[in-house]
Coordinates of C-alpha atoms in Angstrom, one line a residue:
Chain T
M27 CA 103.1 113.9 94.0
S28 CA 101.7 112.4 90.8
S29 CA 104.9 113.1 88.9
D30 CA 106.8 111.1 91.6
T31 CA 104.7 108.0 91.1
V32 CA 105.0 108.3 87.4
D33 CA 108.8 108.6 87.7
S34 CA 109.0 105.6 90.0
S35 CA 106.8 103.5 87.7
Q36 CA 108.8 104.6 84.7
S37 CA 112.1 103.8 86.4
Q38 CA 110.5 100.5 87.5
A39 CA 109.7 99.7 83.9
I40 CA 113.3 100.5 82.9
Q41 CA 114.7 98.3 85.6
D42 CA 112.4 95.5 84.5
E43 CA 113.8 95.9 81.0
I44 CA 117.4 95.9 82.2
I45 CA 116.8 92.7 84.2
E46 CA 115.2 91.1 81.3
L47 CA 117.9 92.1 78.8
E48 CA 120.5 90.8 81.2
Q49 CA 118.7 87.5 81.4
R50 CA 118.6 87.3 77.6
L51 CA 122.4 88.1 77.5
E52 CA 123.1 85.3 80.0
K53 CA 120.9 82.9 78.0
A54 CA 122.7 83.8 74.7
K55 CA 126.1 83.3 76.4
A56 CA 125.0 80.0 77.7
K57 CA 123.8 79.0 74.2
L58 CA 127.1 80.0 72.8
K59 CA 129.0 78.0 75.3
G60 CA 126.7 75.0 74.6
A61 CA 127.4 75.4 70.9
Q62 CA 131.1 75.5 71.6
G63 CA 130.8 72.1 73.3
N64 CA 131.9 73.5 76.7
L65 CA 129.3 71.5 78.6
S66 CA 131.2 71.3 81.9
T67 CA 129.9 74.7 83.1
P68 CA 126.3 74.3 84.4
P69 CA 123.8 76.4 82.4
I70 CA 122.8 79.6 84.1
E71 CA 119.5 79.5 85.8
V72 CA 116.8 81.4 84.1
P73 CA 113.6 82.0 86.1
S74 CA 111.2 79.6 84.4
S75 CA 108.2 81.8 85.0
N76 CA 109.0 84.2 82.2
G77 CA 112.1 82.6 80.7
P78 CA 110.9 80.5 77.8
L79 CA 108.0 82.9 76.9
T80 CA 109.9 86.2 77.0
S81 CA 111.3 86.4 73.5
S82 CA 108.1 85.3 71.9
A83 CA 106.1 87.6 74.2
H84 CA 108.2 90.5 72.9
H85 CA 107.6 89.4 69.4
F86 CA 103.8 89.5 69.9
L87 CA 104.1 92.7 71.8
L88 CA 105.6 94.3 68.7
L89 CA 102.9 92.7 66.5
L90 CA 100.0 93.9 68.6
A91 CA 101.5 97.4 69.0
D92 CA 102.1 97.7 65.3
S93 CA 99.9 100.2 63.4
A94 CA 99.9 97.7 60.5
L95 CA 97.9 95.3 62.6
P96 CA 94.8 95.0 60.3
L97 CA 92.1 96.1 62.8
G98 CA 90.8 98.8 60.6
S99 CA 91.4 101.4 63.4
F100 CA 92.0 104.0 60.8
A101 CA 88.3 104.2 60.0
F102 CA 87.4 105.5 63.5
S103 CA 88.1 108.8 65.2
S104 CA 86.5 107.9 68.6
G105 CA 84.5 111.1 68.6
L106 CA 87.3 113.4 67.4
E107 CA 85.6 114.4 64.2
S108 CA 82.3 115.1 66.0
Y109 CA 84.2 117.0 68.8
L110 CA 85.7 119.2 66.1
A111 CA 82.3 119.9 64.6
H112 CA 80.8 120.7 68.0
T113 CA 83.5 122.9 69.4
R114 CA 84.8 124.8 66.4
P115 CA 86.6 127.2 66.6
K116 CA 87.7 126.5 70.2
S117 CA 88.7 122.9 69.6
S118 CA 92.0 121.8 71.1
F119 CA 93.5 118.4 70.4
P120 CA 95.4 118.1 73.7
A121 CA 92.2 118.8 75.6
F122 CA 90.3 116.2 73.5
L123 CA 93.2 113.7 74.0
N124 CA 92.9 114.1 77.7
F125 CA 89.1 113.6 77.7
S126 CA 89.4 110.6 75.4
L127 CA 92.1 108.9 77.4
S128 CA 90.1 109.4 80.6
S129 CA 86.9 108.2 79.0
Y130 CA 88.2 105.2 77.1
A131 CA 90.2 104.1 80.2
S132 CA 87.3 104.4 82.6
S133 CA 84.8 102.7 80.3
T134 CA 86.9 100.0 78.6
L135 CA 90.3 99.4 80.3
P136 CA 88.8 97.4 83.3
F137 CA 87.4 94.9 80.7
V138 CA 90.8 94.6 79.0
L139 CA 92.4 93.9 82.4
A140 CA 89.7 91.5 83.5
A141 CA 89.9 89.5 80.3
H142 CA 93.7 89.2 80.7
R143 CA 93.3 88.1 84.3
N144 CA 90.5 85.6 83.6
P145 CA 90.2 84.8 79.9
I146 CA 87.7 82.1 80.8
D147 CA 85.1 84.8 81.5
L148 CA 85.4 86.2 78.0
I149 CA 81.8 85.6 76.9
E150 CA 80.4 87.2 80.0
L151 CA 82.9 90.2 79.8
D152 CA 81.9 90.8 76.2
D153 CA 78.2 90.7 77.0
T154 CA 78.6 93.0 80.0
L155 CA 80.6 95.5 78.0
D156 CA 78.0 95.4 75.3
A157 CA 75.4 96.4 77.9
A158 CA 77.6 99.3 79.1
I159 CA 78.1 101.0 75.7
M160 CA 75.4 103.7 75.4
C161 CA 75.6 104.6 71.8
T162 CA 75.3 103.0 68.5
V163 CA 78.3 104.6 66.9
G164 CA 80.6 103.6 69.7
R165 CA 79.3 100.1 69.7
R166 CA 79.8 99.8 66.0
A167 CA 83.4 101.0 66.3
S168 CA 84.2 98.6 69.1
V169 CA 82.6 95.6 67.4
A170 CA 84.2 96.2 64.0
Q171 CA 87.7 96.3 65.5
G172 CA 87.0 93.4 67.9
R173 CA 85.8 91.1 65.0
A174 CA 88.9 92.1 63.0
L175 CA 91.1 91.1 65.9
L176 CA 89.3 87.8 66.3
S177 CA 89.9 87.1 62.6
I178 CA 93.5 87.9 63.0
W179 CA 93.6 85.5 65.9
D180 CA 91.8 82.8 64.0
R181 CA 93.6 83.0 60.8
S182 CA 97.1 84.2 61.8
F183 CA 98.1 84.0 65.4
S184 CA 96.5 80.8 66.6
S185 CA 98.8 78.7 64.4
A186 CA 101.8 80.3 66.1
L187 CA 100.9 79.8 69.7
P188 CA 103.8 80.3 72.1
A189 CA 104.8 77.2 74.1
G190 CA 103.5 78.4 77.4
A191 CA 100.0 79.5 76.2
S192 CA 97.2 78.5 78.6
P193 CA 95.1 75.8 77.0
A194 CA 92.1 76.9 79.0
A195 CA 92.3 80.4 77.6
V196 CA 92.7 79.1 74.1
A197 CA 89.7 77.0 74.6
A198 CA 87.7 80.0 75.9
L199 CA 88.6 81.9 72.7
K200 CA 87.5 79.0 70.6
E201 CA 84.2 78.8 72.5
F202 CA 83.7 82.5 72.0
T203 CA 84.2 82.2 68.2
V204 CA 81.5 79.4 68.1
Q205 CA 79.1 81.7 70.1
L206 CA 79.8 84.6 67.8
R207 CA 79.0 82.5 64.7
A208 CA 75.8 81.3 66.3
T209 CA 74.8 84.9 66.9
S210 CA 75.5 86.1 63.4
S211 CA 73.1 83.5 62.0
N212 CA 70.4 84.6 64.3
V213 CA 70.1 88.4 63.8
T214 CA 66.4 88.7 64.7
T215 CA 66.9 88.8 68.5
D216 CA 67.6 92.1 70.3
L217 CA 70.1 90.5 72.5
P218 CA 73.3 89.0 70.9
T219 CA 74.9 86.2 72.8
A220 CA 78.3 87.5 71.7
S221 CA 79.3 90.8 70.1
A222 CA 83.1 90.7 69.9
H223 CA 84.1 94.0 71.5
L224 CA 87.7 95.0 71.1
G225 CA 88.6 95.5 74.8
P226 CA 88.0 92.0 76.3
L227 CA 89.3 90.2 73.2
F228 CA 92.5 92.3 73.2
G229 CA 93.1 91.5 76.9
A230 CA 92.5 87.7 76.4
I231 CA 94.6 87.4 73.2
A232 CA 97.5 89.5 74.6
G233 CA 97.4 87.3 77.7
I234 CA 97.5 84.1 75.7
L235 CA 100.4 85.5 73.7
G236 CA 102.4 86.0 76.9
M237 CA 102.2 89.7 77.3
S238 CA 102.2 90.9 80.9
L239 CA 99.1 92.7 82.3
R240 CA 100.9 96.1 82.4
Q241 CA 102.2 95.7 78.8
T242 CA 98.7 94.8 77.6
A243 CA 97.2 97.9 79.3
Y244 CA 99.9 100.1 77.9
V245 CA 99.7 98.8 74.4
F246 CA 95.9 99.0 74.4
M247 CA 95.9 102.7 75.5
L248 CA 98.8 103.6 73.3
S249 CA 97.0 102.1 70.3
H250 CA 94.1 104.3 71.1
V251 CA 96.3 107.4 71.2
K252 CA 97.9 106.4 67.9
A253 CA 94.5 106.0 66.3
L254 CA 93.5 109.4 67.6
L255 CA 96.6 111.1 66.3
S256 CA 96.3 109.4 62.9
A257 CA 92.7 110.6 62.7
A258 CA 93.8 114.1 63.7
V259 CA 96.4 114.1 60.9
R260 CA 93.8 113.0 58.3
A261 CA 91.3 115.6 59.6
S262 CA 94.2 118.1 58.9
M263 CA 94.5 119.4 62.4
F264 CA 98.3 119.1 62.1
G265 CA 101.0 117.3 60.2
P266 CA 102.6 113.9 60.7
Y267 CA 105.8 115.4 62.4
H268 CA 103.7 117.2 65.0
A269 CA 101.7 113.9 65.5
Q270 CA 105.0 112.0 66.2
K271 CA 106.1 114.8 68.5
M272 CA 102.9 114.4 70.6
L273 CA 103.2 110.6 70.5
A274 CA 106.7 110.8 71.8
S275 CA 105.9 113.5 74.4
V276 CA 106.2 113.0 78.2
E277 CA 102.6 114.2 78.5
V278 CA 101.3 111.2 76.5
Q279 CA 103.4 108.8 78.4
E280 CA 102.4 110.2 81.7
G281 CA 98.8 110.4 80.6
I282 CA 98.7 106.7 79.7
L283 CA 100.4 105.6 82.9
K284 CA 98.1 107.8 85.0
V285 CA 94.9 106.3 83.6
I286 CA 96.3 102.8 83.8
D287 CA 97.1 103.4 87.5
Q288 CA 93.6 104.8 88.1
E289 CA 91.8 101.9 86.5
W290 CA 94.2 99.1 87.7
E291 CA 91.9 97.9 90.5
T292 CA 88.5 99.1 89.0
R293 CA 86.0 96.3 88.9
I294 CA 84.0 95.9 85.7
E295 CA 80.8 96.7 87.6
D296 CA 82.3 100.1 88.4
A297 CA 83.6 100.9 84.9
G298 CA 81.7 103.8 83.4
Q299 CA 81.8 107.1 81.6
S300 CA 84.0 109.7 83.2
V301 CA 83.5 112.3 80.5
P302 CA 79.7 112.4 80.0
V303 CA 79.8 114.7 77.0
M304 CA 81.9 112.2 75.1
D305 CA 78.8 110.0 74.8
L306 CA 77.0 113.0 73.2
W307 CA 79.8 113.7 70.8
I308 CA 80.2 110.1 69.7
G309 CA 76.4 109.6 69.6
R310 CA 75.9 112.7 67.5
H311 CA 78.6 111.7 65.0
E312 CA 75.8 110.5 62.7
M313 CA 74.4 114.0 62.7
L314 CA 77.4 115.4 60.9
Y315 CA 76.7 116.6 57.4
S316 CA 80.0 115.4 56.0
R317 CA 82.3 112.9 57.7
I318 CA 85.4 111.0 56.8
F319 CA 85.4 108.6 59.7
N320 CA 83.0 105.9 61.0
S321 CA 83.0 107.2 64.5
Chain E
M30 CA 59.3 87.2 95.2
T31 CA 59.3 89.7 98.0
S32 CA 56.8 89.1 100.8
P33 CA 54.0 91.7 100.8
F34 CA 54.5 92.1 104.6
P35 CA 57.6 94.2 105.4
A36 CA 60.0 92.6 107.7
S37 CA 60.2 94.8 110.8
S38 CA 63.5 96.5 110.4
S39 CA 64.7 99.8 111.8
T40 CA 67.8 100.3 109.6
P41 CA 68.1 104.0 109.0
G42 CA 67.2 105.0 105.4
E43 CA 65.5 101.7 104.5
G44 CA 62.2 101.8 102.7
Q45 CA 59.9 99.6 100.9
I46 CA 57.0 100.1 98.4
V47 CA 54.8 97.4 97.1
V48 CA 52.1 98.2 94.5
E49 CA 49.4 95.9 93.3
L50 CA 46.4 96.0 91.1
L51 CA 43.1 95.9 93.0
P52 CA 40.2 93.9 91.6
H53 CA 38.5 96.9 90.1
G54 CA 41.5 97.8 88.0
I55 CA 43.1 100.5 90.1
S56 CA 46.7 100.4 91.2
A57 CA 47.2 100.7 95.0
L58 CA 49.9 100.6 97.6
S59 CA 49.9 97.4 99.6
T60 CA 53.0 98.4 101.5
I61 CA 54.8 101.6 102.2
T62 CA 57.4 101.8 104.9
F63 CA 60.4 104.0 105.5
Q64 CA 63.0 105.0 108.1
Y65 CA 64.7 108.3 108.7
P66 CA 66.3 110.0 106.6
L67 CA 64.1 108.6 103.9
K68 CA 60.5 109.8 103.7
L69 CA 57.8 108.6 101.4
I70 CA 54.4 110.3 100.9
S71 CA 51.5 109.1 98.8
P72 CA 48.5 111.3 98.3
S73 CA 45.2 109.5 99.0
P74 CA 44.1 107.6 96.0
A75 CA 41.7 109.2 93.6
A76 CA 39.0 107.3 91.8
G77 CA 40.3 107.5 88.3
Q78 CA 44.0 107.5 89.0
K79 CA 46.1 105.9 86.4
S80 CA 49.0 105.0 88.6
V81 CA 50.0 105.2 92.3
L82 CA 51.9 108.4 92.9
V83 CA 54.7 108.4 95.6
F84 CA 56.8 111.3 96.6
L85 CA 60.4 110.3 97.4
L86 CA 61.6 112.8 100.0
T87 CA 64.3 113.2 102.6
Y88 CA 63.9 114.9 105.9
G89 CA 65.4 118.4 105.7
G90 CA 65.2 118.3 101.9
G91 CA 68.6 116.7 101.4
L92 CA 71.1 114.1 102.2
V93 CA 73.9 114.9 104.7
G94 CA 77.4 113.4 104.3
G95 CA 77.3 109.7 105.1
D96 CA 73.5 109.3 104.8
R97 CA 72.3 106.0 103.3
V98 CA 69.0 105.5 101.6
H99 CA 68.0 102.1 100.5
L100 CA 64.6 101.8 98.9
T101 CA 63.1 98.5 97.6
I102 CA 60.2 98.7 95.2
N103 CA 58.0 95.9 93.9
V104 CA 55.4 96.6 91.3
K105 CA 53.1 93.6 91.0
P106 CA 51.6 92.3 87.7
N107 CA 49.5 94.9 85.8
A108 CA 50.1 97.6 88.4
K109 CA 51.5 101.1 87.7
L110 CA 53.7 103.3 89.9
S111 CA 55.0 106.8 89.4
I112 CA 57.7 108.3 91.6
V113 CA 58.4 112.0 91.8
T114 CA 60.3 114.3 94.2
Q115 CA 59.6 117.8 95.5
G116 CA 62.6 119.8 94.4
H117 CA 66.2 118.8 93.9
T118 CA 67.7 116.1 95.9
K119 CA 70.4 118.1 97.6
V120 CA 73.6 116.3 98.5
F121 CA 75.4 118.2 101.2
K122 CA 79.1 118.6 101.7
S123 CA 80.9 115.6 103.2
P124 CA 83.4 116.1 106.0
S125 CA 86.0 114.1 103.9
R126 CA 86.4 112.1 100.7
D127 CA 85.8 108.8 102.5
V128 CA 82.4 109.7 103.9
I129 CA 80.1 108.6 101.1
T130 CA 76.5 109.5 100.8
R131 CA 74.7 106.6 99.2
Q132 CA 71.3 106.2 97.6
R133 CA 70.3 102.7 96.5
L134 CA 67.2 101.7 94.7
H135 CA 66.2 98.1 94.0
V136 CA 63.2 97.7 91.8
T137 CA 61.2 94.7 90.5
V138 CA 58.6 95.3 87.8
Q139 CA 56.5 92.3 87.1
A140 CA 54.6 91.2 84.1
N141 CA 52.6 94.0 82.4
A142 CA 53.4 96.3 85.2
A143 CA 55.1 99.7 84.8
L144 CA 57.2 102.2 86.7
C145 CA 57.7 105.8 85.8
L146 CA 60.5 107.5 87.7
L147 CA 60.8 111.2 86.7
P148 CA 62.4 113.0 89.7
D149 CA 64.0 116.4 90.0
P150 CA 67.7 116.4 89.4
V151 CA 70.3 115.5 92.0
Q152 CA 72.1 118.6 93.1
P153 CA 75.5 117.8 94.5
F154 CA 76.9 120.7 96.6
G155 CA 80.6 121.6 96.6
E156 CA 82.8 118.9 98.2
S157 CA 79.9 116.4 98.3
V158 CA 80.6 112.7 97.8
Y159 CA 77.7 110.8 96.4
Q160 CA 77.1 107.3 95.1
Q161 CA 73.8 106.3 93.5
S162 CA 73.0 102.8 92.4
Q163 CA 69.7 101.9 90.9
S164 CA 68.8 98.4 89.6
F165 CA 65.6 97.6 87.8
F166 CA 64.6 94.0 87.3
L167 CA 62.0 93.8 84.6
A168 CA 59.8 91.0 83.4
D169 CA 59.5 90.6 79.7
T170 CA 56.3 92.6 79.4
A171 CA 57.2 95.2 82.1
S172 CA 57.7 98.9 81.2
L173 CA 60.1 101.4 82.6
C174 CA 60.6 105.1 82.2
L175 CA 63.6 106.3 84.2
L176 CA 65.2 109.7 84.3
D177 CA 68.5 110.3 86.2
W178 CA 70.0 113.7 86.0
V179 CA 72.7 115.7 87.9
S180 CA 73.3 119.4 88.1
A181 CA 76.4 121.4 88.6
G182 CA 75.5 122.3 92.2
R183 CA 74.4 125.6 93.6
T184 CA 75.2 127.7 90.6
A185 CA 73.7 130.8 92.3
R186 CA 76.5 130.5 94.8
G187 CA 79.1 130.1 92.0
E188 CA 79.4 126.3 92.3
D189 CA 80.2 124.7 89.0
W190 CA 80.9 121.0 89.4
D191 CA 82.8 121.5 92.6
L192 CA 81.8 118.2 94.0
H193 CA 84.4 115.7 95.3
A194 CA 82.8 112.7 93.7
W195 CA 79.6 111.7 92.1
S196 CA 78.6 108.4 90.5
G197 CA 75.3 107.3 89.2
R198 CA 74.8 103.7 88.0
N199 CA 71.6 102.5 86.4
E200 CA 71.2 98.9 85.6
V201 CA 68.4 97.2 83.7
W202 CA 68.1 93.5 84.1
A203 CA 65.7 91.1 82.4
I204 CA 64.2 88.5 84.7
P205 CA 63.5 85.2 82.9
E206 CA 59.9 83.9 82.9
V207 CA 60.9 80.6 84.5
G208 CA 63.8 80.4 86.8
G209 CA 67.4 81.0 85.7
K210 CA 69.6 84.0 86.0
A211 CA 68.7 87.6 85.3
R212 CA 70.4 89.0 82.3
L213 CA 72.0 92.4 82.2
L214 CA 70.5 94.5 79.5
L215 CA 72.0 97.8 80.2
R216 CA 74.5 99.4 82.6
D217 CA 74.8 103.1 82.4
N218 CA 77.4 104.4 84.8
V219 CA 78.5 108.1 85.0
I220 CA 81.5 108.8 87.1
L221 CA 82.4 112.3 88.0
E222 CA 85.7 112.6 89.9
G223 CA 86.3 116.0 91.4
D224 CA 89.7 117.5 91.5
V225 CA 92.1 116.6 94.2
P226 CA 92.6 119.5 96.6
G227 CA 95.5 121.7 95.6
S228 CA 95.4 120.7 91.9
K229 CA 96.0 123.6 89.4
G230 CA 93.3 123.3 86.8
K231 CA 89.6 122.6 87.1
E232 CA 89.6 119.3 85.3
L233 CA 86.1 118.2 86.0
R234 CA 84.7 121.7 85.0
D235 CA 86.6 121.4 81.7
K236 CA 85.2 117.9 81.1
M237 CA 81.7 119.1 81.7
Q238 CA 82.0 121.6 78.8
Q239 CA 79.9 124.4 80.3
M240 CA 76.9 122.1 80.8
G241 CA 74.9 122.9 83.9
I242 CA 73.0 119.7 83.9
F243 CA 73.5 116.2 82.4
G244 CA 70.9 113.6 82.2
T245 CA 70.0 110.1 81.0
L246 CA 66.6 108.8 80.2
V247 CA 66.1 105.1 79.9
L248 CA 62.9 103.6 78.3
R249 CA 62.0 100.0 78.0
G250 CA 58.7 98.1 77.5
P251 CA 55.4 98.3 75.6
L252 CA 53.9 101.2 77.5
V253 CA 56.8 103.6 76.7
Q254 CA 57.4 102.2 73.2
D255 CA 55.7 105.3 71.6
L256 CA 57.8 107.7 73.5
A257 CA 61.0 105.8 72.6
E258 CA 60.1 105.8 68.9
F259 CA 59.3 109.5 69.2
F260 CA 62.8 110.3 70.6
L261 CA 64.5 108.1 68.0
S262 CA 62.6 109.7 65.1
E263 CA 63.2 113.3 66.4
F264 CA 66.9 112.5 66.8
A265 CA 67.0 111.2 63.2
T266 CA 65.4 114.4 61.9
L267 CA 67.8 116.7 63.7
P268 CA 69.4 119.1 61.2
R269 CA 72.9 118.0 60.1
I270 CA 75.8 119.7 61.8
G271 CA 77.7 121.7 59.3
A272 CA 75.1 121.5 56.6
R273 CA 74.7 124.4 54.2
D274 CA 71.6 125.7 52.6
F275 CA 72.0 125.1 48.9
R276 CA 68.6 126.4 47.9
S277 CA 68.3 129.3 45.6
Q278 CA 66.6 132.5 46.9
D279 CA 63.5 131.7 44.9
N280 CA 63.2 128.3 46.5
V281 CA 63.7 129.7 49.9
D282 CA 60.9 132.1 49.3
K283 CA 58.7 129.4 48.0
D284 CA 59.4 127.1 51.0
N285 CA 58.6 130.0 53.4
G286 CA 55.2 130.3 51.8
I287 CA 54.3 126.6 52.6
T288 CA 52.1 126.2 55.7
L289 CA 53.9 123.9 58.1
S290 CA 52.2 121.1 59.9
P291 CA 51.6 121.7 63.7
Q292 CA 54.2 119.0 64.3
E293 CA 56.7 120.8 62.1
I294 CA 56.0 124.1 63.8
W295 CA 56.5 122.5 67.2
R296 CA 59.8 121.0 66.0
Q297 CA 61.1 124.3 64.6
A298 CA 60.3 126.0 68.0
R299 CA 62.1 123.2 69.8
L300 CA 65.2 123.4 67.7
K301 CA 65.3 127.1 68.4
Q302 CA 65.1 126.5 72.1
E303 CA 67.7 123.7 71.8
K304 CA 70.1 126.3 70.3
A305 CA 69.3 129.0 72.8
D306 CA 69.8 126.7 75.8
S307 CA 72.8 124.9 74.2
I308 CA 71.2 121.5 74.4
L309 CA 73.1 118.6 73.1
W310 CA 71.3 115.3 73.0
S311 CA 71.5 111.9 71.5
A312 CA 69.2 108.8 71.4
A313 CA 70.1 105.2 70.7
R314 CA 68.8 101.7 71.0
V315 CA 70.8 99.6 73.4
R316 CA 69.8 96.0 73.6
G317 CA 66.0 96.5 73.6
C318 CA 66.2 99.7 75.7
T319 CA 66.2 103.3 74.4
V320 CA 68.7 105.6 75.9
V321 CA 68.5 109.3 75.6
K322 CA 71.4 111.4 76.9
F323 CA 71.3 115.1 77.1
G324 CA 73.2 118.1 78.5
A325 CA 72.1 121.7 78.8
R326 CA 73.7 124.9 80.0
T327 CA 71.1 125.4 82.7
V328 CA 68.9 123.2 84.8
E329 CA 65.8 125.1 83.7
G330 CA 66.8 124.7 80.0
G331 CA 67.2 121.0 80.4
R332 CA 63.9 120.7 82.3
H333 CA 62.1 122.7 79.8
W334 CA 63.5 120.6 76.9
I335 CA 62.5 117.2 78.3
G336 CA 59.2 118.5 79.6
N337 CA 58.4 119.9 76.2
I338 CA 59.0 116.6 74.5
L339 CA 57.0 114.6 77.1
K340 CA 54.1 117.0 76.8
Q341 CA 54.2 117.0 73.0
E342 CA 54.3 113.2 72.8
R343 CA 51.7 112.8 75.6
S344 CA 52.0 109.0 76.2
I345 CA 53.6 109.3 79.7
A346 CA 50.8 111.5 81.0
R347 CA 48.2 109.2 79.3
V348 CA 49.6 106.0 80.8
F349 CA 50.7 107.2 84.3
G350 CA 48.6 110.3 84.8
D351 CA 49.5 114.0 84.7
D352 CA 51.1 114.1 88.1
S353 CA 53.8 111.7 87.0
I354 CA 55.5 114.4 84.9
M355 CA 55.2 117.2 87.5
C356 CA 59.0 117.4 88.0
V357 CA 59.7 118.2 84.4
R358 CA 56.9 120.7 83.8

């Protein structure tokens, strides 16, 4: 049952890709014809909705999915290190990966999707997510990466905005940056007006850069898996080839698609922790005698 | 502000409690109403009572599939209320996944008032579907002590997280002094999704990692400040995981000769018990609230652990009276 839906959504994704590649081929042909001065044939219609944005959206998709994106994700293991210390010698990476995917998706993905759908609500989404993170270690990890992403946006991406970017969403991000600066200068209060958590910022920025909602969700979850695998390699659980093998595996692909489908309609009020012990592992990371990660 | 006079309503499961401070400085109930299946009992007030005690009960001792309970509580300025239960809140099997048993609690705690909610754990039976939503609207100087815990079910009958679905949401909101919108301080949401019928593995059981109970304690406000600090400092002094004893044998012998403070003796005993009962816990400050999360292999182990800490720290019994912690003793 579940493998059917995964298959159909996979074949749907491939079909989308084929359609899109065909459109690009037509466009390139049209350009070639134009360059050859053969203007008598009418240019082929390209659906304007994703036409002009597509190529730049792909460009940004690759940038945001790149492990060289300077978010500092390598510093965090999202509870893996603590899990190992708590469950040795019965630890199992595939089991942890499942827990982590489920937990991260149920607690954070609804905020990514909501920020992509309504970037105007960014400040509120950020504040609500801040209220929903129950441990200091997890909050620190999310905020560190969120601030890094905002800096990348500020210093690097914002000068290369794609033509179709929504001005309202860009303004919302600008407003958010202003709020964040105001908070930093006023550290005495218990309640920050803005924290810059990774999830909502990722959703809003990916949306502005023209990525589709599904792409955004997939890249967000895939980046999480990549960070976990990279942490596992550095914690010497297994080597880099095994890590690539897992990353490429059908299980990981299906796992990501499954959690995305599960959380697609989840309202942010209903986001929450689906693996309660994860909060304990992450919260107790500070109790480790020796540690190589920040979370 | 809620009217002190309850609107005459006969919706099943509705209830209302209003507590106020009487002129001679004793908290008392000004309203207590309830409809089947909800039942509220309050012992007749004693002369020196520190808070009003209310038992939150259900007819038949549990909630049947599809039951809805909706309790509204208003604690007026300077008043104190403690809520307890008599035994686990049992959640019986639902005929199907769509029949949801719901419990809602809407609480307002006004200036300098306090609420202590230390119930027994919720016990979801196999194939039960339960949704609990508790919102606490606190004035700036209000205090709240809230425990929400869920057990693996009827373990004596072999149940081990065999529920269909369980979700428990606790929200703490700050109400502004003059007008304006309430601000969300904390939203703790635990979602346990049972396995679909016919699935191979026991996914939820794996996720729960042999815990028989999982709980969350939320503390906010001046009257529970001491307890919050106590949890945070005990958490900070937990022995490091994976630490080794680098002391020489001489030093170990010398250290063994030192007479420990009563506090230290208590702590050593607690750590021993934590190990025996496989207790995992963490404490953190979240936007002005203190959140303690814990898991234990057995319900009794978890109850003993939290009761032991509350007894050692003493401030809850001092502020709310001894009866307020009867469910964790």
